[in-house]
PDB file of C-alpha atoms in Angstrom:
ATOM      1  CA  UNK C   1     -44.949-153.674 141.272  1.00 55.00           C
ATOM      2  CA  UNK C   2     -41.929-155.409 142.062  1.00 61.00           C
ATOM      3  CA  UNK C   3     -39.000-155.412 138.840  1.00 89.00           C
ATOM      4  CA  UNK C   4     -37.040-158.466 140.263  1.00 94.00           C
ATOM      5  CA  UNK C   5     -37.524-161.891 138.399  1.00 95.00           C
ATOM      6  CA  UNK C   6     -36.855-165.125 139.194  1.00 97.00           C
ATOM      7  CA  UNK C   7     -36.562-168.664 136.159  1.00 96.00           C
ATOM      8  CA  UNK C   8     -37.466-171.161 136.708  1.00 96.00           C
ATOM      9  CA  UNK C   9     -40.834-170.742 138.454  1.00 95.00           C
ATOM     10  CA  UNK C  10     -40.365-174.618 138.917  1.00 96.00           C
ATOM     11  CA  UNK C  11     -37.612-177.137 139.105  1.00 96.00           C
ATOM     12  CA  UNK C  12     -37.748-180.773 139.030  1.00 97.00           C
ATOM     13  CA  UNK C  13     -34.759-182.453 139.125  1.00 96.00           C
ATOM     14  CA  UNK C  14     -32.759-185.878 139.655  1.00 95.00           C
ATOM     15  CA  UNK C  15     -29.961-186.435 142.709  1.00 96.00           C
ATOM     16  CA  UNK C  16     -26.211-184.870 141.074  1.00 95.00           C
ATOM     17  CA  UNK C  17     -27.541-182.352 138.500  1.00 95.00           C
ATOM     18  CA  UNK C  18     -25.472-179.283 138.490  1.00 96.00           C
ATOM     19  CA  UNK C  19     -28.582-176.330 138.468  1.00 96.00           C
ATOM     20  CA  UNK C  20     -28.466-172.943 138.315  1.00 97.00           C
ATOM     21  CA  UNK C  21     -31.560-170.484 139.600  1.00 97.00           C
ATOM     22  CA  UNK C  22     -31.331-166.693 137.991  1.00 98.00           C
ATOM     23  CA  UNK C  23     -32.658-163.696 139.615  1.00 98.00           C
ATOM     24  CA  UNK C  24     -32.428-160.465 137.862  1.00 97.00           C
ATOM     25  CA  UNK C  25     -33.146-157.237 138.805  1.00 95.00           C
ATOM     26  CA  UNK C  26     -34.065-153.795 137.057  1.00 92.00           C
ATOM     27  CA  UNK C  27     -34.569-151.603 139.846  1.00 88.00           C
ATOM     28  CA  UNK C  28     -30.441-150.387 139.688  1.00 88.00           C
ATOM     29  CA  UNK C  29     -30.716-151.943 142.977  1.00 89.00           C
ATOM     30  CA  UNK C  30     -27.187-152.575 144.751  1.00 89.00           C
ATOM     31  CA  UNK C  31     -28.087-155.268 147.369  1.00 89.00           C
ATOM     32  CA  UNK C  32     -29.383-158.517 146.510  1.00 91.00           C
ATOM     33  CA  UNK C  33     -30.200-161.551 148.491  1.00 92.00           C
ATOM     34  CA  UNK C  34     -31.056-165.417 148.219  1.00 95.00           C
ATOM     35  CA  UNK C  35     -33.210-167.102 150.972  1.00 95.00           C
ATOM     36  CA  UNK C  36     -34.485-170.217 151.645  1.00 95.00           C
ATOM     37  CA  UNK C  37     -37.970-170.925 152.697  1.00 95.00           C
ATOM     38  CA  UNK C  38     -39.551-174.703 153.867  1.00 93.00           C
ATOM     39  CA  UNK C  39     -43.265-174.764 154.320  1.00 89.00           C
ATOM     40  CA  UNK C  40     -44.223-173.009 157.615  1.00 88.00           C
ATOM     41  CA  UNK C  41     -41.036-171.586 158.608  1.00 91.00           C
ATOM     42  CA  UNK C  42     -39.272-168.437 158.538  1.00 92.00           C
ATOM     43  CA  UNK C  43     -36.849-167.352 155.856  1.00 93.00           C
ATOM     44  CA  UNK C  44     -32.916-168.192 156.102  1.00 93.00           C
ATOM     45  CA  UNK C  45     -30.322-166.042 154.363  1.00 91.00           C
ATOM     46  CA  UNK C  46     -28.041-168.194 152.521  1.00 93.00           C
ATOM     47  CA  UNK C  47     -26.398-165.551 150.461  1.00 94.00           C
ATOM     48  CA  UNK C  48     -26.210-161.985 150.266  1.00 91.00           C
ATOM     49  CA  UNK C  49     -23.852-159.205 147.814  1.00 91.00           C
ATOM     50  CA  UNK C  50     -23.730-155.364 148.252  1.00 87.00           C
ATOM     51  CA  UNK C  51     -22.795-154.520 145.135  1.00 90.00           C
ATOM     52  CA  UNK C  52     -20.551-156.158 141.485  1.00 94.00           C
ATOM     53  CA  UNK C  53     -18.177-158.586 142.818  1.00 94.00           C
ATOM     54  CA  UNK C  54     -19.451-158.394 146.147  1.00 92.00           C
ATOM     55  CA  UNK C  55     -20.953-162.130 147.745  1.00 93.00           C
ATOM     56  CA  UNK C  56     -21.179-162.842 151.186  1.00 91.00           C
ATOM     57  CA  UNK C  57     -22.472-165.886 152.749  1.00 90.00           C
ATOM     58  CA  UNK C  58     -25.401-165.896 155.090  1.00 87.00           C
ATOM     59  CA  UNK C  59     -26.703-167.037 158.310  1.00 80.00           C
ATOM     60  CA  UNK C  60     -27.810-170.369 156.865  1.00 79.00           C
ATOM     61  CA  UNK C  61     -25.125-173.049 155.458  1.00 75.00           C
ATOM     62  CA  UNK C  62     -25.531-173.445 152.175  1.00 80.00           C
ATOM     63  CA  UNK C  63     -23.992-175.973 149.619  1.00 88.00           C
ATOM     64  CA  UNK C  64     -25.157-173.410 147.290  1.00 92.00           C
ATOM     65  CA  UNK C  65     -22.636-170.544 145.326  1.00 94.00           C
ATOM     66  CA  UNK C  66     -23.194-167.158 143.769  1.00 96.00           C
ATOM     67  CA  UNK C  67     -22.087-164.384 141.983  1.00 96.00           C
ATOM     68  CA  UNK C  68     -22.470-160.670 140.667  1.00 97.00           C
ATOM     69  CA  UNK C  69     -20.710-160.261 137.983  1.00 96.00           C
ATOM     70  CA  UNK C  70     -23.404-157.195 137.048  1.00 95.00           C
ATOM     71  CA  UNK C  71     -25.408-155.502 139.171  1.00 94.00           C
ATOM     72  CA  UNK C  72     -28.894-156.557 137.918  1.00 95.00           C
ATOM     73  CA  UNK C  73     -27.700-160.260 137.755  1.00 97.00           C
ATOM     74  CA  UNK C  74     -26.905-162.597 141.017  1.00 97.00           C
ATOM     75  CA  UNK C  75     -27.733-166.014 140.195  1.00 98.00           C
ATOM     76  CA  UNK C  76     -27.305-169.102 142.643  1.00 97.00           C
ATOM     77  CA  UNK C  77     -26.046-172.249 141.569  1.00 96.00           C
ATOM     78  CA  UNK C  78     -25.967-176.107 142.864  1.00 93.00           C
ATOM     79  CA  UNK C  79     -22.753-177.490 141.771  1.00 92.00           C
ATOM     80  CA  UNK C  80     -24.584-181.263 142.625  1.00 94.00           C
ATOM     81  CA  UNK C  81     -28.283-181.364 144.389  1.00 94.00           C
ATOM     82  CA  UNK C  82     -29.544-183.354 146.492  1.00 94.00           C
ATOM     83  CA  UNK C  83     -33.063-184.561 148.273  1.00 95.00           C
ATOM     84  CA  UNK C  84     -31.539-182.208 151.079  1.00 93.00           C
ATOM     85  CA  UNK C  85     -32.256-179.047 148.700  1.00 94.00           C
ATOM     86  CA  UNK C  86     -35.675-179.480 148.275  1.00 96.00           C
ATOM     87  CA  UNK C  87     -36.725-176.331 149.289  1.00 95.00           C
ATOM     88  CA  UNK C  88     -38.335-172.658 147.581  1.00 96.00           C
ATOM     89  CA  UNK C  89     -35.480-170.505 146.689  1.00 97.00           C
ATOM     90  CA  UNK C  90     -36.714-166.338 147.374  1.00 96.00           C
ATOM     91  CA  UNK C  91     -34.159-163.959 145.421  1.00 96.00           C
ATOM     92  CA  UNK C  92     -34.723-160.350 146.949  1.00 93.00           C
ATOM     93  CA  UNK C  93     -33.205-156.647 146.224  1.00 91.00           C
ATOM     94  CA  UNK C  94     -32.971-153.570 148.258  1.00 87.00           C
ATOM     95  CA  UNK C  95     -32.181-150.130 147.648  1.00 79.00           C
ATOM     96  CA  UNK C  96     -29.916-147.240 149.351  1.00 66.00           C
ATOM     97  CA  UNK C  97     -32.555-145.527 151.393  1.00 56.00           C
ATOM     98  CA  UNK C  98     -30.828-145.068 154.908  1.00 43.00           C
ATOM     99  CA  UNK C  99     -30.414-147.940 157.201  1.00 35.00           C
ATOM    100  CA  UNK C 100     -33.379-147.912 159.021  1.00 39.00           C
ATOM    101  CA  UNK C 101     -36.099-147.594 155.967  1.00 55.00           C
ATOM    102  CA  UNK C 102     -34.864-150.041 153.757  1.00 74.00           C
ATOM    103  CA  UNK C 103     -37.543-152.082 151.583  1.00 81.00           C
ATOM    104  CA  UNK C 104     -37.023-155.520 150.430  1.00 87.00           C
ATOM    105  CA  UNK C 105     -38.471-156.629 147.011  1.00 90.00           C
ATOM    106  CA  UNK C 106     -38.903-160.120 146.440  1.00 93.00           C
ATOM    107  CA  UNK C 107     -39.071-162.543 143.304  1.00 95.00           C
ATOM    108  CA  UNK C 108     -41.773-164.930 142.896  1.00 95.00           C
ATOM    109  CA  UNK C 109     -39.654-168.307 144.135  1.00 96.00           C
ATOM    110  CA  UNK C 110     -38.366-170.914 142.832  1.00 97.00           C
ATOM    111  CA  UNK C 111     -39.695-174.153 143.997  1.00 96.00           C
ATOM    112  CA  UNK C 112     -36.934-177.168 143.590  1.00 96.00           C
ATOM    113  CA  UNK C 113     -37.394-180.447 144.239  1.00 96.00           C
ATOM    114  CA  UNK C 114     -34.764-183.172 144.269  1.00 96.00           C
ATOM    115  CA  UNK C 115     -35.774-186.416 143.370  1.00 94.00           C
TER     116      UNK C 115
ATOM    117  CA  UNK A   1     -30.988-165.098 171.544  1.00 75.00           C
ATOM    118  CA  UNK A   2     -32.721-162.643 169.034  1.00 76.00           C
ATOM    119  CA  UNK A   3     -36.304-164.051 168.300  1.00 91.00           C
ATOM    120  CA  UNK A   4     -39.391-163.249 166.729  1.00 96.00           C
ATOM    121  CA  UNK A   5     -42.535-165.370 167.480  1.00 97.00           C
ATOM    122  CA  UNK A   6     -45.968-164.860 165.710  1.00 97.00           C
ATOM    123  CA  UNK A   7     -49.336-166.260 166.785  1.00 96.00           C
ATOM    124  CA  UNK A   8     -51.790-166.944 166.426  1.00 97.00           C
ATOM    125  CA  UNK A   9     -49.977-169.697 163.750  1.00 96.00           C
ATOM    126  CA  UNK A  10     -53.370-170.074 161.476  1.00 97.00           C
ATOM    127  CA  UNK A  11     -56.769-168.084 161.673  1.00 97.00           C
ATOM    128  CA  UNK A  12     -59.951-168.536 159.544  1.00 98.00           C
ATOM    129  CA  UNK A  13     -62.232-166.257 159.503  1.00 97.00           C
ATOM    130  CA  UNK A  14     -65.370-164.980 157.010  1.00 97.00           C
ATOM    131  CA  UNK A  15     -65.142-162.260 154.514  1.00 97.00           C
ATOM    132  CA  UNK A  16     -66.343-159.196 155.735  1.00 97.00           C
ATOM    133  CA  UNK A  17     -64.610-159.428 159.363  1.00 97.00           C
ATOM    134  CA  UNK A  18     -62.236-157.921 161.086  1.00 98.00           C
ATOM    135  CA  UNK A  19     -58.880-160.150 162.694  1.00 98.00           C
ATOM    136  CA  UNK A  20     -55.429-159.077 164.163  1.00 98.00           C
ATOM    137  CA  UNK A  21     -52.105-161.116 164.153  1.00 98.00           C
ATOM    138  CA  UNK A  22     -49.499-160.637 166.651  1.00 98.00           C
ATOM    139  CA  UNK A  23     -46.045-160.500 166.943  1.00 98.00           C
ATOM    140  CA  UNK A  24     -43.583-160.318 169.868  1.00 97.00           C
ATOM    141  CA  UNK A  25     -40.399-159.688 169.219  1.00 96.00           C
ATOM    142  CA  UNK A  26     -36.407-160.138 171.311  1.00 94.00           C
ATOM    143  CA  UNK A  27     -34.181-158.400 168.214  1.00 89.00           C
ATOM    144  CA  UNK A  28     -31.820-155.665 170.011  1.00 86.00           C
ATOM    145  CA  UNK A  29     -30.785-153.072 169.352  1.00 85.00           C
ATOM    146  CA  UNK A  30     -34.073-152.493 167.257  1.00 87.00           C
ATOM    147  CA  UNK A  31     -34.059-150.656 164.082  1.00 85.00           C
ATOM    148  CA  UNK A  32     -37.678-151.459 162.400  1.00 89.00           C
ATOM    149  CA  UNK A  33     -40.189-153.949 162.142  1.00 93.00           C
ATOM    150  CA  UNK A  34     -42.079-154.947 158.924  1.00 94.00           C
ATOM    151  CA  UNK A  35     -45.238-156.918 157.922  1.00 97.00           C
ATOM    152  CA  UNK A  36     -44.934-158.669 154.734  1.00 96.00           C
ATOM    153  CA  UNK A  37     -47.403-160.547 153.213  1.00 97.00           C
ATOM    154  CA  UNK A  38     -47.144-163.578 151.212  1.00 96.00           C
ATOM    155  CA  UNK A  39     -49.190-165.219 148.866  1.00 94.00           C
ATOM    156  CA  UNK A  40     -48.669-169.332 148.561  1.00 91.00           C
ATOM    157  CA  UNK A  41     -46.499-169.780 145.699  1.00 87.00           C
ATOM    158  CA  UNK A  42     -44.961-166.263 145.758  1.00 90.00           C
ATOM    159  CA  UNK A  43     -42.287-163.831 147.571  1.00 92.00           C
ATOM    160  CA  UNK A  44     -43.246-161.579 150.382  1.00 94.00           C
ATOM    161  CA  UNK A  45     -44.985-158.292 149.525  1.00 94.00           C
ATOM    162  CA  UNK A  46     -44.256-155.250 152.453  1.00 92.00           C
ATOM    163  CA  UNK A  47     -46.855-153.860 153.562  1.00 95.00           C
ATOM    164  CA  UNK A  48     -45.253-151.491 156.446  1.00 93.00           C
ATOM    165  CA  UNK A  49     -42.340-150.461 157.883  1.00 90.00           C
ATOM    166  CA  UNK A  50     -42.316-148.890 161.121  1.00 91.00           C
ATOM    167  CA  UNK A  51     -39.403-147.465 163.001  1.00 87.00           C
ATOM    168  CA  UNK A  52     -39.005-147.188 167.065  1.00 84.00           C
ATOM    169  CA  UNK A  53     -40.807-143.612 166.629  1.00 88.00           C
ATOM    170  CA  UNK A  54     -44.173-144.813 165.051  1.00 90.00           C
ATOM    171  CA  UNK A  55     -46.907-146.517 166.603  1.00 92.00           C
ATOM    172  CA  UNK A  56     -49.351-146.912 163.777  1.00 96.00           C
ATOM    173  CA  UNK A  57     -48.988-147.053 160.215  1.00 95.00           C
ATOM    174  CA  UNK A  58     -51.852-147.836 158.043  1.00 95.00           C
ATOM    175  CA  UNK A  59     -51.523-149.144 154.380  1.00 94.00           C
ATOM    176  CA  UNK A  60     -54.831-149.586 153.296  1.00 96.00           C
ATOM    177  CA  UNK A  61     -57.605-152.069 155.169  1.00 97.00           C
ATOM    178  CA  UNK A  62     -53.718-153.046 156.933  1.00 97.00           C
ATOM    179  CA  UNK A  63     -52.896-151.116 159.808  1.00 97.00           C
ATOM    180  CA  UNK A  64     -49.740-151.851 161.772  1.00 97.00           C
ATOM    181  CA  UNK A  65     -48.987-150.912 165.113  1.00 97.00           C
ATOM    182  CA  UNK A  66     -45.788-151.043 167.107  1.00 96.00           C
ATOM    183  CA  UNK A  67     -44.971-150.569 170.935  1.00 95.00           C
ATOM    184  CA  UNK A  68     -41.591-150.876 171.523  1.00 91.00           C
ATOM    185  CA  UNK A  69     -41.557-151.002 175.401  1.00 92.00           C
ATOM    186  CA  UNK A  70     -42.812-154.532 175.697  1.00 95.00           C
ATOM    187  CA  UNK A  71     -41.848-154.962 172.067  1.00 95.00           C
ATOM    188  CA  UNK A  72     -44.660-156.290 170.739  1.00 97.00           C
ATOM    189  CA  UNK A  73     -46.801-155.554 166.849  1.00 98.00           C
ATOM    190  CA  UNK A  74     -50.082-156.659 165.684  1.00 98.00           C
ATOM    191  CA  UNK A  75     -51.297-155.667 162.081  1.00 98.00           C
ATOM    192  CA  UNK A  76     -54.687-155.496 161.900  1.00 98.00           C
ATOM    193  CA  UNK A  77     -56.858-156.211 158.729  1.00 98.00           C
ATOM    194  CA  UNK A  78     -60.132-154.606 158.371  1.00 98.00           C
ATOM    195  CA  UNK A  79     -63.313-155.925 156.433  1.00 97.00           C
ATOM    196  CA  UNK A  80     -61.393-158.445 155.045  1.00 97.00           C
ATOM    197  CA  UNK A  81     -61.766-160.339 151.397  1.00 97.00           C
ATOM    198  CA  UNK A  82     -61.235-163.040 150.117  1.00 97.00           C
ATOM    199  CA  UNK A  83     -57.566-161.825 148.549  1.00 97.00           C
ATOM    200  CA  UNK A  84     -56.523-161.444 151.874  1.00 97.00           C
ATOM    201  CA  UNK A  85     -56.009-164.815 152.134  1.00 98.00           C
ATOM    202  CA  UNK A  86     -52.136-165.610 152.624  1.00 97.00           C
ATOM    203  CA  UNK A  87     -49.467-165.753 154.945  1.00 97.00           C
ATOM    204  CA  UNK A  88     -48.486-162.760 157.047  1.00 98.00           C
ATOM    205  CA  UNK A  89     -44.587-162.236 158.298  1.00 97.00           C
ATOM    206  CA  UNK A  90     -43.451-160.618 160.986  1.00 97.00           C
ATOM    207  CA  UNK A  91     -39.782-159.368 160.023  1.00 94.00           C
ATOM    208  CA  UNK A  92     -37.802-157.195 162.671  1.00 92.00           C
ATOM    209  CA  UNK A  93     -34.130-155.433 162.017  1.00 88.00           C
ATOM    210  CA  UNK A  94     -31.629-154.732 164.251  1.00 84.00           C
ATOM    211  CA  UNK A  95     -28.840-151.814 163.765  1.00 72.00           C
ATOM    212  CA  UNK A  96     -25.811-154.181 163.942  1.00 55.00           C
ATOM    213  CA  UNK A  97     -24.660-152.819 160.060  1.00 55.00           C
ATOM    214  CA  UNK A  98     -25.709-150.553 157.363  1.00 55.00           C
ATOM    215  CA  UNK A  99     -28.356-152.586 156.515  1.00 57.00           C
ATOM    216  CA  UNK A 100     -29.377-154.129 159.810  1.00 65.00           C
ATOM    217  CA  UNK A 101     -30.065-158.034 159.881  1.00 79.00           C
ATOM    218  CA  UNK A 102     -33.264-158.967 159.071  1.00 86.00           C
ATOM    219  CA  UNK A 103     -35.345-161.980 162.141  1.00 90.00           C
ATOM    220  CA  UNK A 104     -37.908-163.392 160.406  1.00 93.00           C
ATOM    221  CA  UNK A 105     -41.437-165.037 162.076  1.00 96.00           C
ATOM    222  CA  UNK A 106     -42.731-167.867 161.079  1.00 96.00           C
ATOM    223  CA  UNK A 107     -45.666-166.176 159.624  1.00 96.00           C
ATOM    224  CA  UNK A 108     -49.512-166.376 160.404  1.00 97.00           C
ATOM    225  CA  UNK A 109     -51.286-168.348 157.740  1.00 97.00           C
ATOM    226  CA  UNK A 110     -54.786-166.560 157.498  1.00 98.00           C
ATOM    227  CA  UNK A 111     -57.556-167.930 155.481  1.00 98.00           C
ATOM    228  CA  UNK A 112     -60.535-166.311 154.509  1.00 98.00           C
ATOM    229  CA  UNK A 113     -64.300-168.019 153.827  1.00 97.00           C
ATOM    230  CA  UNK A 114     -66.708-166.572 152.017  1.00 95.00           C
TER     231      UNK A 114
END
């Protein structure tokens, strides 16, 4: 139902790779999102953008960067990993449908693990 | 501190029966609340969204209900099947922007037995 995607599915990769997670979008959707998600816990904003050229940071710290340089497009990327970023990576979208009715779509994850 | 706490944290039950998940909730002001439900592996999938005016909402065997004196919600699953087997968020929104920040639960991790 959901037209947001999210490559790779999985992620394996060694201590002070640069990596870079995409999350597209096809929805014309303005505001996008990137959580993080451990097992059993809640999910953390660690980036958010309201529209092209638009990035915020979140409530959670993140070593992570972003950027939206078209709407459809807001990937995240890992300039240098580490064990510490072991963790599933949720892209999500919204739409402009007043303030209090607004539904989140979410990607399927991507699961990284830092070796 | 804004908060939203779910219990109970897992639940098994058998296919066919009824359960209901709870969540209490802190966020203010309050704007809406949301049940999401998420498979293991995958994002969240809404199921409602309920504003401070509605009680009850009903999305299929789901039906959500809200009561925003004593700020509580429990979505309750009917006959349930084996598919309903997943982990079900609590998310609550406040009105401090256009969008309204988003409190999520931890989530109750239901499991259903055939």
């Amino acid at each position: 139902e959901a037209d947001i995607y999210q490559t790779p599915r999985y992620l394996v990769i060694g201590t002070g790779k640069k990596i870079t997670l995409e999350c597209s979008q096809t929805m014309g959707h303005d505001k996008m999102y990137w959580y993080q998600q451990d097992p059993g816990m809640e999910l953390h904003l660690i980036h958010y953008s309201y529209g092209v050229n638009s990035t915020e940071k979140g409530d959670l710290s993140s070593e992570s960067t972003v950027s939206r340089i078209r709407t459809e497009h807001f990937p995240l990327t890992l300039e240098s990993a580490r064990p510490s970023h072991t963790s599933q990576y949720l892209c999500a979208s919204s739409g402009i449908r007043g303030p209090t009715n607004e539904k989140l779509f979410f990607g399927s994850g991507t699961q990284l693990s830092v070796l | 501190k804004n908060q939203v706490e779910q219990s109970p944290q897992s639940l098994i039950i058998l296919e066919g029966k009824n359960c209901t998940l709870q969540c209490n909730y802190t966020v203010s002001p309050f704007s809406n609340l949301r049940w999401y439900k998420q498979d293991t592996g995958r994002g969240p999938v809404s199921l409602t969204i309920m504003t401070f005016s509605e009680n009850t909402k009903s999305n299929g065997r789901y039906t959500a209900t809200l009561d925003a004196d004593t700020k509580q919600s429990s979505l309750h699953i009917t006959a349930s099947q084996l598919s309903d087997s997943a982990s079900y968020i609590c998310v609550v929104s406040d009105r401090g922007s256009t969008l309204g920040r988003l409190y999520f639960g931890r989530g109750t991790q239901l499991t259903v037995w055939p």
